Short mmCIF file of C-alpha atoms in Angstrom, two decimals:
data_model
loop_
_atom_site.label_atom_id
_atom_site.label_comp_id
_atom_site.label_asym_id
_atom_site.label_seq_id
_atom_site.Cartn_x
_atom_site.Cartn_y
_atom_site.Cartn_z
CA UNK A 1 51.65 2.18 154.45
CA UNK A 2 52.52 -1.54 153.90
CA UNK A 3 54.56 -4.05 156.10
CA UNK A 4 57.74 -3.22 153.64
CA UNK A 5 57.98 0.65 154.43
CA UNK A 6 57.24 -0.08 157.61
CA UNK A 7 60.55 -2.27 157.67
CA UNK A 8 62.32 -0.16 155.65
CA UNK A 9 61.53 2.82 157.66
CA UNK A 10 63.00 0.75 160.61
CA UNK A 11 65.92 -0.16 159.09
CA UNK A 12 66.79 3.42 158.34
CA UNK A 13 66.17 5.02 161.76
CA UNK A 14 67.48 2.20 163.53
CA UNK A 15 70.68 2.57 161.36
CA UNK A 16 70.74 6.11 161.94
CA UNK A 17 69.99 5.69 166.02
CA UNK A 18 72.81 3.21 166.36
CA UNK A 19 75.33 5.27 164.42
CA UNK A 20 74.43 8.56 167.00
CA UNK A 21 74.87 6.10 169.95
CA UNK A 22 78.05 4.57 168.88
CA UNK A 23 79.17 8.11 167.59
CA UNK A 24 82.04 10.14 165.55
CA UNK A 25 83.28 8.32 162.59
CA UNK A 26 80.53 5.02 163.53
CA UNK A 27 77.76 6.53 162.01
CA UNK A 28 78.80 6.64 158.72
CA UNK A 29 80.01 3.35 159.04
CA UNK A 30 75.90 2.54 160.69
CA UNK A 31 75.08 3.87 157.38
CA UNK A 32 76.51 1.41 155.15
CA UNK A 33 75.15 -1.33 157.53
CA UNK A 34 71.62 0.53 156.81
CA UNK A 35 72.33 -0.30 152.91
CA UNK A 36 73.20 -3.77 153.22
CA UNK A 37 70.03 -4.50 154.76
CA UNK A 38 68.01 -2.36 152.99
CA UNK A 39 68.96 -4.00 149.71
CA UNK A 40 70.10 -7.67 150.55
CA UNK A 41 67.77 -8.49 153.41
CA UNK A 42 64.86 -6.06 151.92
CA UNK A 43 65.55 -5.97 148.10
CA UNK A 44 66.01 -2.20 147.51
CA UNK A 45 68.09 -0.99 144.74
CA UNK A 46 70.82 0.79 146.29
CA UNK A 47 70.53 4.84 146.09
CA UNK A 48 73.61 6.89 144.57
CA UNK A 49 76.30 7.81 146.50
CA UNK A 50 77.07 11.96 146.56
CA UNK A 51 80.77 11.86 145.52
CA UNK A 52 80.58 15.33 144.23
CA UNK A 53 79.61 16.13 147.84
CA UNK A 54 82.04 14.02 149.45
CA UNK A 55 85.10 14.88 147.21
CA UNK A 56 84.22 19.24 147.97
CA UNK A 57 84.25 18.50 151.32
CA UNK A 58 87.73 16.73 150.91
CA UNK A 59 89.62 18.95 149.19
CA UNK A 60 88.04 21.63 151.68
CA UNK A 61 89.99 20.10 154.29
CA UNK A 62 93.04 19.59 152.39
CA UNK A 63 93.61 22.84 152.30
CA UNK A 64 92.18 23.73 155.76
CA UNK A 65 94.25 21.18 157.15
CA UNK A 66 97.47 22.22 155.49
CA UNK A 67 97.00 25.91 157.29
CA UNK A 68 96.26 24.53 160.40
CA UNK A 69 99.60 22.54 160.32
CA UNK A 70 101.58 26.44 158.97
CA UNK A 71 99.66 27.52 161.75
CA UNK A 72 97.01 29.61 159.79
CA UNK A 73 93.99 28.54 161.65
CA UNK A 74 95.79 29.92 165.23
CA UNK A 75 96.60 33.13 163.60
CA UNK A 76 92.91 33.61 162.98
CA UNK A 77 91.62 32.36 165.80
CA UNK A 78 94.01 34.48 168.08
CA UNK A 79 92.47 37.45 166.08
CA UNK A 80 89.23 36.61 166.77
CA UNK A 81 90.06 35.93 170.43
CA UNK A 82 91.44 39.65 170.34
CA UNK A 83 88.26 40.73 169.44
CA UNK A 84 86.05 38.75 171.93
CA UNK A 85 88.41 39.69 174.98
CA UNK A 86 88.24 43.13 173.48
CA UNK A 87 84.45 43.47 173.92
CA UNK A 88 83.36 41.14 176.93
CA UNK A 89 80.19 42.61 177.31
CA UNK A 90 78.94 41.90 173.68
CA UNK A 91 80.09 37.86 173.56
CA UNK A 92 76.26 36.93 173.04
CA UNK A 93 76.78 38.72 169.73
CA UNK A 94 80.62 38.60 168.87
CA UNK A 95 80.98 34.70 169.64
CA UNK A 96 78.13 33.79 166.90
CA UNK A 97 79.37 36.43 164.71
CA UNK A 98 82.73 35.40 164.75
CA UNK A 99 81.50 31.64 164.42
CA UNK A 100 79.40 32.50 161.03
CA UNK A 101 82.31 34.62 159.51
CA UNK A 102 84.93 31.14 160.11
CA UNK A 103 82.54 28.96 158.77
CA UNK A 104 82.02 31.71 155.96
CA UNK A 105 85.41 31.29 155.40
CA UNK A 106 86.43 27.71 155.82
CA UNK A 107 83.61 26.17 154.67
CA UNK A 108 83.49 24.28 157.87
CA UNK A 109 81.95 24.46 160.82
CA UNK A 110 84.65 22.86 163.08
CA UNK A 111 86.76 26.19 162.72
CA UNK A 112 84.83 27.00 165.69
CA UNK A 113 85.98 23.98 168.34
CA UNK A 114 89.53 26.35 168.74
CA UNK A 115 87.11 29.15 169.77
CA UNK A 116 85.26 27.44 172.33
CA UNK A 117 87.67 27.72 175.19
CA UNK A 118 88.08 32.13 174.50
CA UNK A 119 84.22 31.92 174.38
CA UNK A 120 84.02 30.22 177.95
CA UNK A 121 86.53 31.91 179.34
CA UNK A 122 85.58 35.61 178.33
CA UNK A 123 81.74 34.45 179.35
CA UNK A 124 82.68 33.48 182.48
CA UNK A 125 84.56 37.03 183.30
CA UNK A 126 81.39 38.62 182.28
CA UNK A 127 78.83 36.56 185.02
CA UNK A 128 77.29 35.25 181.64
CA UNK A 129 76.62 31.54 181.41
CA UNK A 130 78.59 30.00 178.42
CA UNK A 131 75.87 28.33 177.27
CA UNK A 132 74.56 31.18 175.34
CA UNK A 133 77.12 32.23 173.34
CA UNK A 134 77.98 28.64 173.22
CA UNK A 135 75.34 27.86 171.98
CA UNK A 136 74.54 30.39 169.67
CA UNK A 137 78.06 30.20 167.63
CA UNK A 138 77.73 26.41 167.14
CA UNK A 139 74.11 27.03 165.55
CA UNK A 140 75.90 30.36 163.39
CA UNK A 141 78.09 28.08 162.68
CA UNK A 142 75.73 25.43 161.01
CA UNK A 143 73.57 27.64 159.24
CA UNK A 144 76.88 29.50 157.78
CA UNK A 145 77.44 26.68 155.84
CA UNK A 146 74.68 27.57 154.17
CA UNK A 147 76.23 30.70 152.49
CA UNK A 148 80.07 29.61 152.42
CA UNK A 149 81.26 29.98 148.82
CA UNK A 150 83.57 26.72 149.51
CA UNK A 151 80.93 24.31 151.11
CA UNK A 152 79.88 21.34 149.42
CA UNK A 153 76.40 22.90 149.89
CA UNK A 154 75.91 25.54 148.64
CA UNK A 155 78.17 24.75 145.54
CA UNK A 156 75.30 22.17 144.95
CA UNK A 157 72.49 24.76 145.39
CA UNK A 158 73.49 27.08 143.26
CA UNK A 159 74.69 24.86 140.85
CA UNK A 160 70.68 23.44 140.64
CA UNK A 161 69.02 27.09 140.51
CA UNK A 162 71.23 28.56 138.16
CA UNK A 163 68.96 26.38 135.99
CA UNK A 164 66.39 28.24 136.50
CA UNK A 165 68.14 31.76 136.08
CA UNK A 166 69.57 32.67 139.19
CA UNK A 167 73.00 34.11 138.95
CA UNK A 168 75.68 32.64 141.28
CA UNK A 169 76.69 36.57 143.11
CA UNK A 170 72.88 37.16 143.83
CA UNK A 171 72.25 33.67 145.25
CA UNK A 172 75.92 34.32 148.20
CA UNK A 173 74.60 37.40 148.52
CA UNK A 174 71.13 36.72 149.61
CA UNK A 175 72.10 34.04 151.79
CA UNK A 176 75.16 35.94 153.48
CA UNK A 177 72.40 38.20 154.38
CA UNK A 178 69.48 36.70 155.35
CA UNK A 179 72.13 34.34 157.67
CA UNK A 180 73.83 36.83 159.53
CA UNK A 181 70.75 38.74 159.78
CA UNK A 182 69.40 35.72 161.26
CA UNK A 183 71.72 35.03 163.54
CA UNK A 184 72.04 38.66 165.04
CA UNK A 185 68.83 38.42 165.56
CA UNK A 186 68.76 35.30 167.24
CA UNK A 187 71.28 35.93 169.71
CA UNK A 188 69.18 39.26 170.63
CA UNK A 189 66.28 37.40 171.53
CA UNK A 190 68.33 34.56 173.04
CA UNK A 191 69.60 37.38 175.26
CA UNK A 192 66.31 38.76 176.46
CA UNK A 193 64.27 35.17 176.77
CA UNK A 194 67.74 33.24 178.28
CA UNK A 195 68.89 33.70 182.32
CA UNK A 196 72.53 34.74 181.66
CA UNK A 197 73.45 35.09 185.28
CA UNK A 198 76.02 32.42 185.38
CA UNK A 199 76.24 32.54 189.90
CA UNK A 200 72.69 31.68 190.30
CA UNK A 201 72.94 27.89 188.15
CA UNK A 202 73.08 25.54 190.38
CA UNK A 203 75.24 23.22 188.64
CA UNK A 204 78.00 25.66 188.81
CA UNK A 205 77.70 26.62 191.85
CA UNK A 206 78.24 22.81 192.54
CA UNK A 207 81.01 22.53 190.27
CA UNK A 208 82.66 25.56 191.90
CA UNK A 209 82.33 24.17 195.25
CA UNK A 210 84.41 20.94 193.68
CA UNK A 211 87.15 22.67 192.36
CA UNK A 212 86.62 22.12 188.91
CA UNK A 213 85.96 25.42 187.52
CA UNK A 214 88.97 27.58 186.03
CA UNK A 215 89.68 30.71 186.75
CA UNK A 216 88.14 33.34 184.58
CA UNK A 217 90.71 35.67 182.81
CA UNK A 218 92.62 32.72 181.38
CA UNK A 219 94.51 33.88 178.78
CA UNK A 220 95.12 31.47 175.74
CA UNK A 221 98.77 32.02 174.76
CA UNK A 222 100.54 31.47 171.51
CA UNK A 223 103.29 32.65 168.94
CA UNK A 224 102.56 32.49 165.48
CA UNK A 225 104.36 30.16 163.11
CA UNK A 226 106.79 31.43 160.09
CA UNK A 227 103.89 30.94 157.31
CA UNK A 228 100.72 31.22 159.51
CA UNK A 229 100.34 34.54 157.72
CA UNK A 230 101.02 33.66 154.23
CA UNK A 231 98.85 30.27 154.66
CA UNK A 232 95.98 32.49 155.66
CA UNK A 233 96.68 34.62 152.50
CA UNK A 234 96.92 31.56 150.27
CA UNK A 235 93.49 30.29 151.89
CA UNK A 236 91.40 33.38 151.34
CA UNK A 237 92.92 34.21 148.06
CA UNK A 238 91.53 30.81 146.95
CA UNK A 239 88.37 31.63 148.70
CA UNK A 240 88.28 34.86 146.22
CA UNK A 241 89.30 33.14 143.58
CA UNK A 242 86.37 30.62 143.73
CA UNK A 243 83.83 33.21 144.23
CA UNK A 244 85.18 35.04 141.04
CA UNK A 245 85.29 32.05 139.22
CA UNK A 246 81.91 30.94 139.67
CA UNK A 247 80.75 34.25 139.32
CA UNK A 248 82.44 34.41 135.97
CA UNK A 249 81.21 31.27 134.59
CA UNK A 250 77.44 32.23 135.46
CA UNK A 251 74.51 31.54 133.18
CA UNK A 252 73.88 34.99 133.11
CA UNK A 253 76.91 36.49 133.64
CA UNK A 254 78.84 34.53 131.33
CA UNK A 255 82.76 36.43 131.55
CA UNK A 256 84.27 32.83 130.40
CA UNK A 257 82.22 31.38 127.61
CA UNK A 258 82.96 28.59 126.79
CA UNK A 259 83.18 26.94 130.23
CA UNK A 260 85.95 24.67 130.23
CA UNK A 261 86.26 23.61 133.54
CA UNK A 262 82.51 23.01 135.46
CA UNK A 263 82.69 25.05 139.05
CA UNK A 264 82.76 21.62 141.30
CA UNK A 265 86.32 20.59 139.65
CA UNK A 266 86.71 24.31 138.96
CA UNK A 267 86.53 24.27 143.39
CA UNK A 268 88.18 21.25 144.27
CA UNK A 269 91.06 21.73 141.95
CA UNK A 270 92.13 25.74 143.23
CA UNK A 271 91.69 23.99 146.86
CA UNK A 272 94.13 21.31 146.65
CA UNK A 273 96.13 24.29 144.66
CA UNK A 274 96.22 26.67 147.54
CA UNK A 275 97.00 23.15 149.94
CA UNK A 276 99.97 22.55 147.62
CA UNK A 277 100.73 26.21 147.97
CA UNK A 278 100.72 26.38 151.51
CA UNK A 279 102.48 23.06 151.78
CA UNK A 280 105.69 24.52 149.26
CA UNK A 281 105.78 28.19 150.88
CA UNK A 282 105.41 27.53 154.23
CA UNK A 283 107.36 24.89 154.88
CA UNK A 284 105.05 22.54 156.25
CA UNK A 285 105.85 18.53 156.52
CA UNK A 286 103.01 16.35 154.46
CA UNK A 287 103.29 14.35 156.95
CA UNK A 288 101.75 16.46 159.89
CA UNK A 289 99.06 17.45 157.74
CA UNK A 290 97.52 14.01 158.81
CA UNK A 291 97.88 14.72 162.18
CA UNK A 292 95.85 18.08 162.66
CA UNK A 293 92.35 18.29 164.11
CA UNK A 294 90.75 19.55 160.80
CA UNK A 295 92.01 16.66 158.83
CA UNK A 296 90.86 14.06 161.36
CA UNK A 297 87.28 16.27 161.87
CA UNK A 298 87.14 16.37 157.81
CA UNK A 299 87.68 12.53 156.94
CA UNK A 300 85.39 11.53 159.42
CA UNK A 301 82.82 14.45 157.88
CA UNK A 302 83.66 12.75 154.73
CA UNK A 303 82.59 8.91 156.01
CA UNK A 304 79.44 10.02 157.59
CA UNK A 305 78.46 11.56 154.51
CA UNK A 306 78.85 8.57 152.49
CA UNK A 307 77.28 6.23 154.68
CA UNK A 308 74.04 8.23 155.77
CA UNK A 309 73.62 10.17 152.94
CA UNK A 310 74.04 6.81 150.63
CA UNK A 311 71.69 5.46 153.18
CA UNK A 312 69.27 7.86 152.81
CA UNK A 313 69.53 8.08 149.15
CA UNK A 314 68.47 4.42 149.44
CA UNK A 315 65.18 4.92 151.23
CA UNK A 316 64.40 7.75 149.12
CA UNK A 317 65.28 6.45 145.38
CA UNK A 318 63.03 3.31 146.50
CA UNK A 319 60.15 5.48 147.57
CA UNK A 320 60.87 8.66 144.65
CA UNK A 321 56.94 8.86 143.47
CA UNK A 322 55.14 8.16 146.98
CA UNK A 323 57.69 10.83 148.37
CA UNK A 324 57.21 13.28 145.19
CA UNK A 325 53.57 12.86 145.20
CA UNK A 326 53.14 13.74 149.11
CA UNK A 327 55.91 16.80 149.10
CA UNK A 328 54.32 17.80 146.04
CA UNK A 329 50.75 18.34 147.31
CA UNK A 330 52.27 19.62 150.45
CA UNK A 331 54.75 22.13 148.78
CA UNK A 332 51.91 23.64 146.13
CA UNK A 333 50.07 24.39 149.31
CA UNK A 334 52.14 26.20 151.35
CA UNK A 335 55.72 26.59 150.15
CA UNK A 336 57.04 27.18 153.32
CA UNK A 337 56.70 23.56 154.20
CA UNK A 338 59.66 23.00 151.77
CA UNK A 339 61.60 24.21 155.26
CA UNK A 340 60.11 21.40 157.45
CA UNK A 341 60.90 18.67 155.10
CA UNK A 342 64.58 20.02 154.82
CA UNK A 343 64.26 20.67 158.26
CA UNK A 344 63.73 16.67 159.57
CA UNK A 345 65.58 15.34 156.66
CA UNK A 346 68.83 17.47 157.38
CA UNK A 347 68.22 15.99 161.17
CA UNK A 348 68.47 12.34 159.93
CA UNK A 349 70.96 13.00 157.28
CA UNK A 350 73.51 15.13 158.98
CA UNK A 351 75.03 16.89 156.49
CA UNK A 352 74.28 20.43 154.88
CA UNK A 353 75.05 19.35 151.64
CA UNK A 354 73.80 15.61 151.59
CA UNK A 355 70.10 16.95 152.56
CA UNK A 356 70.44 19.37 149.72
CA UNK A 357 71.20 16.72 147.41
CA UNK A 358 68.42 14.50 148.33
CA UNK A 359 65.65 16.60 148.51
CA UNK A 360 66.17 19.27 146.17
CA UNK A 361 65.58 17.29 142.91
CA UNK A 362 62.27 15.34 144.58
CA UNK A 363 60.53 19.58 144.61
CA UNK A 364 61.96 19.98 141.54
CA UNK A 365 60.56 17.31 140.15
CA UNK A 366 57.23 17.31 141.86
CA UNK A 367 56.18 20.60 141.50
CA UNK A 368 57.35 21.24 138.04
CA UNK A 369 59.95 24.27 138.56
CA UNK A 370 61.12 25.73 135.46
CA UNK A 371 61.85 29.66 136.58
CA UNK A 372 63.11 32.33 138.78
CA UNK A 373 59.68 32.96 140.75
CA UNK A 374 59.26 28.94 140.73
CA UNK A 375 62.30 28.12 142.61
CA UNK A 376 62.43 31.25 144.28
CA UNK A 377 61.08 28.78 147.66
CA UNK A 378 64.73 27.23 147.41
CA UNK A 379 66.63 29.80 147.83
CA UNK A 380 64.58 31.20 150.77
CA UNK A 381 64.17 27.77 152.41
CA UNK A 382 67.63 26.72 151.99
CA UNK A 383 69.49 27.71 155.37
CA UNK A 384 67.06 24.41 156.78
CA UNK A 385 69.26 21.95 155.48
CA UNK A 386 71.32 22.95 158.70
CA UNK A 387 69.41 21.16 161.58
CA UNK A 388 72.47 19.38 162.45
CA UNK A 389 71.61 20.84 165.96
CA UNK A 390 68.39 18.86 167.19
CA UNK A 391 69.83 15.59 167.63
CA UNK A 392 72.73 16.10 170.50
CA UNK A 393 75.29 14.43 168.74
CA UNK A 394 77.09 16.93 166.28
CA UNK A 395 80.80 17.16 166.97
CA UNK A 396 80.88 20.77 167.50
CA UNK A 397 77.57 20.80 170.00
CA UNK A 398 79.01 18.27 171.79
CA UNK A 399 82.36 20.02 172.10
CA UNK A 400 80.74 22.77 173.40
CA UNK A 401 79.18 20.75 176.27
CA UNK A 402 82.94 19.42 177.19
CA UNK A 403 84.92 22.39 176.84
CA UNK A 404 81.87 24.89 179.29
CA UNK A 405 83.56 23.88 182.92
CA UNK A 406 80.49 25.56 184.55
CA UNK A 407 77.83 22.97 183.28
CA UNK A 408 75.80 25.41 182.46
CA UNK A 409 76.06 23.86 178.52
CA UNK A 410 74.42 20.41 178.90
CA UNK A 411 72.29 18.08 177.37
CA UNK A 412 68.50 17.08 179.49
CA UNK A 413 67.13 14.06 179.98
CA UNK A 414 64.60 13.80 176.99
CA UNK A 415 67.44 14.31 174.44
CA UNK A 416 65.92 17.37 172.69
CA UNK A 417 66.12 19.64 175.84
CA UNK A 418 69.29 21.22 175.22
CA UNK A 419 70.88 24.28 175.40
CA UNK A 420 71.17 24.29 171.00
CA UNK A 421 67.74 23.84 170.24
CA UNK A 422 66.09 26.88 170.94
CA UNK A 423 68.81 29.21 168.87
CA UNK A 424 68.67 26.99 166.32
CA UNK A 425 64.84 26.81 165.81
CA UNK A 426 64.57 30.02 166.03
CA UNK A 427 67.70 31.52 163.67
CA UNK A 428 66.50 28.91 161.38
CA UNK A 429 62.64 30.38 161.09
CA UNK A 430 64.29 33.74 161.46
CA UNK A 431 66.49 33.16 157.76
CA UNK A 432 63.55 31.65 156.26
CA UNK A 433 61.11 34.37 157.16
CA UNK A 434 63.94 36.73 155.50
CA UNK A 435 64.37 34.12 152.67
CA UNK A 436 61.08 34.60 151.35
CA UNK A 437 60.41 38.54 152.00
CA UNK A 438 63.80 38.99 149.46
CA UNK A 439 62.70 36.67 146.94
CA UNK A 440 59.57 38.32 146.96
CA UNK A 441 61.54 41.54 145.11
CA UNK A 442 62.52 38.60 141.97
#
């Protein structure tokens, strides 16, 4: 390794570092400072910027954001809340559950900051310290991504291995499995390996003693709005429509032949549908759209995609054959280490769908992939693109932290000791191990 990777290496972790300390919206913007130096001070050719990626992920919120203002995203998170105070005992398993089948749903994993509060709340009623379930729906909620028919993600994925003769239904289902699976079993062993008795941590017990821990039994009230209803319909009609659609326009399915409209404008075009839907029936003021949580979450989703992943497209496109030559001789190994360098990239990049984009085509080009049983490693390592977790910086993990009043959700001293890591390693190994035993039956 010469002086100039060395520098460039630098530049790209220092970019990244400064973005996570500055935060939110910053490091996207620390990402475009990475390219400027990268290619004016250092003379890289700058890498291609995932607009596919960040246009999905735009019109996802359009229309999330659009039910949130008619009040959609309440309605479904006062069902969900229904459920949780329904079942106390079981919140180690309802709370990720309920986080995966949002994200599912949405696309997004911020659908799960409105849930955070119910999750505390019903924990703390139970003597169970919030940081399990906590922590275990933020990490469902990452690796859900991973098998949401609207994320940017796994529209890419299966865009790439239908190539090589996977069909579109076959690819959702195995990853709706192997994730949920995965996560179930997660929070199981989370339960059994994880001190849950919330009056013998010390930090709440301090915290108690100051008066600033609520009441458990808090009740989150709400009415629902005229259209919250119909918005919901509109939203998972769409979802239904896209899976049909895609489904439809499969290699080897092939219901609409010719294919007209490609599934990426074929997605973004019924989601700004169902947001001017939404909009028109129920009544809701443009306007306010701006204003909502999602939208604000999304656009800044959408920044820090274009500035890290950009960033990291950079680094890689100026390094393509070192990086394909080492992942290659790696991969042809042991396959399984396709999952570790998803794994740490995912971690830098931090996005689903931007980690996706840049490593996929490096193993595809490496190791030669032309069919079914030679991408079949893929498909079973794909749920590692969702490391979002490691670094203690993710919106919703940090959210989490804020919104447990016991403390007993925090992040240590040497920044990887927190209460995220451990569920996320280990649903992570859990979906891969799962991954590979079903593709072993193609």
């Amino acid at each position: 390794m010469d002086i100039m990777v060395i520098l460039e290496l630098i530049v790209l972790l220092g970019a990244i570092f400064v973005g996570i300390r500055l935060g939110g919206i910053a490091i996207g913007y620390a990402g475009g400072l990475g390219v400027v130096i990268l290619s004016l001070v250092l003379g890289m050719k700058p890498g291609s910027i995932p607009w596919d990626v960040i246009l999905i992920i735009a019109a996802a919120i359009a229309a999330i954001s659009a039910m949130q203002q008619a009040g959609g995203l309440d309605y479904m998170v006062r069902v969900v809340e229904k459920l949780l105070r329904a079942n106390p005992r079981f919140i180690n398993y309802l709370a990720p559950a309920c986080g995966w089948l949002l994200t599912i749903l949405a696309g997004t994993g911020n659908a799960v900051f409105s849930l955070m509060p119910v999750v505390v709340d019903v924990a703390k009623s139970q003597n169970i310290r919030p940081s399990a379930p906590l922590s275990l729906m933020v990490v469902s909620s990452q690796i859900g991504i991973t098998a949401s028919p609207v994320s940017a993600a796994v529209v890419y994925m299966s865009g790439v291995l239908e190539g090589f003769g996977w069909n579109y239904p076959t690819l959702i289902g195995i990853w709706i499995v192997t994730t949920f699976v995965a996560c179930m079993a997660t929070a199981f062993i989370v339960s059994l390996i994880t001190p849950l008795d919330l009056s013998k941590d010390p930090v709440y017990q301090e915290r108690l003693k100051a008066g600033l821990v609520k009441d458990a039994g808090e009740i989150l009230h709400g009415t629902d709005k005229p259209g919250a209803k119909l918005s919901v319909g509109i939203f998972l009609f769409t979802v239904l429509a896209v899976v049909l659609y895609a489904t439809a326009i499969s290699n080897n399915i092939k219901w609409i032949d010719p294919v007209i409209m490609p599934r990426d404008a074929a997605i973004m075009s019924f989601l700004l549908t169902a947001a001017a839907l939404i909009t028109w029936l129920c009544k809701v003021e443009p306007g306010k759209i701006l204003d909502t949580s999602v939208f604000k979450s999304g656009m800044t989703a959408c920044v820090c995609v274009f500035g890290v992943a950009w960033l990291g497209n950079t680094f890689v496109a100026g390094h393509e054959q070192a990086i394909k030559d080492i992942a290659g001789e790696w991969v042809k190994q042991t396959p399984a280490l396709l999952a570790v360098a998803f794994f740490f990239a995912s971690m830098l990049l931090y996005s689903q769908a931007a980690t996706a984009k840049a490593i996929t085509p490096v193993i595809i080009s490496a190791l030669g992939l032309a069919t079914v049983a030679d991408s079949g490693m893929l498909v079973a390592c794909f749920a590692t693109v969702s490391a979002l977790f490691v670094l203690p910086t993710y919106p919703t993990l940090l959210g989490a932290v804020q919104m447990d009043d016991t403390g007993s959700t925090r992040i240590g001293k040497f920044i990887f000791n927190h209460a995220f890591f451990l569920p996320g390693v280990l649903a992570i190994a859990i979906a891969v191990a799962l991954g590979f035993l079903v593709i072993s039956l193609f």
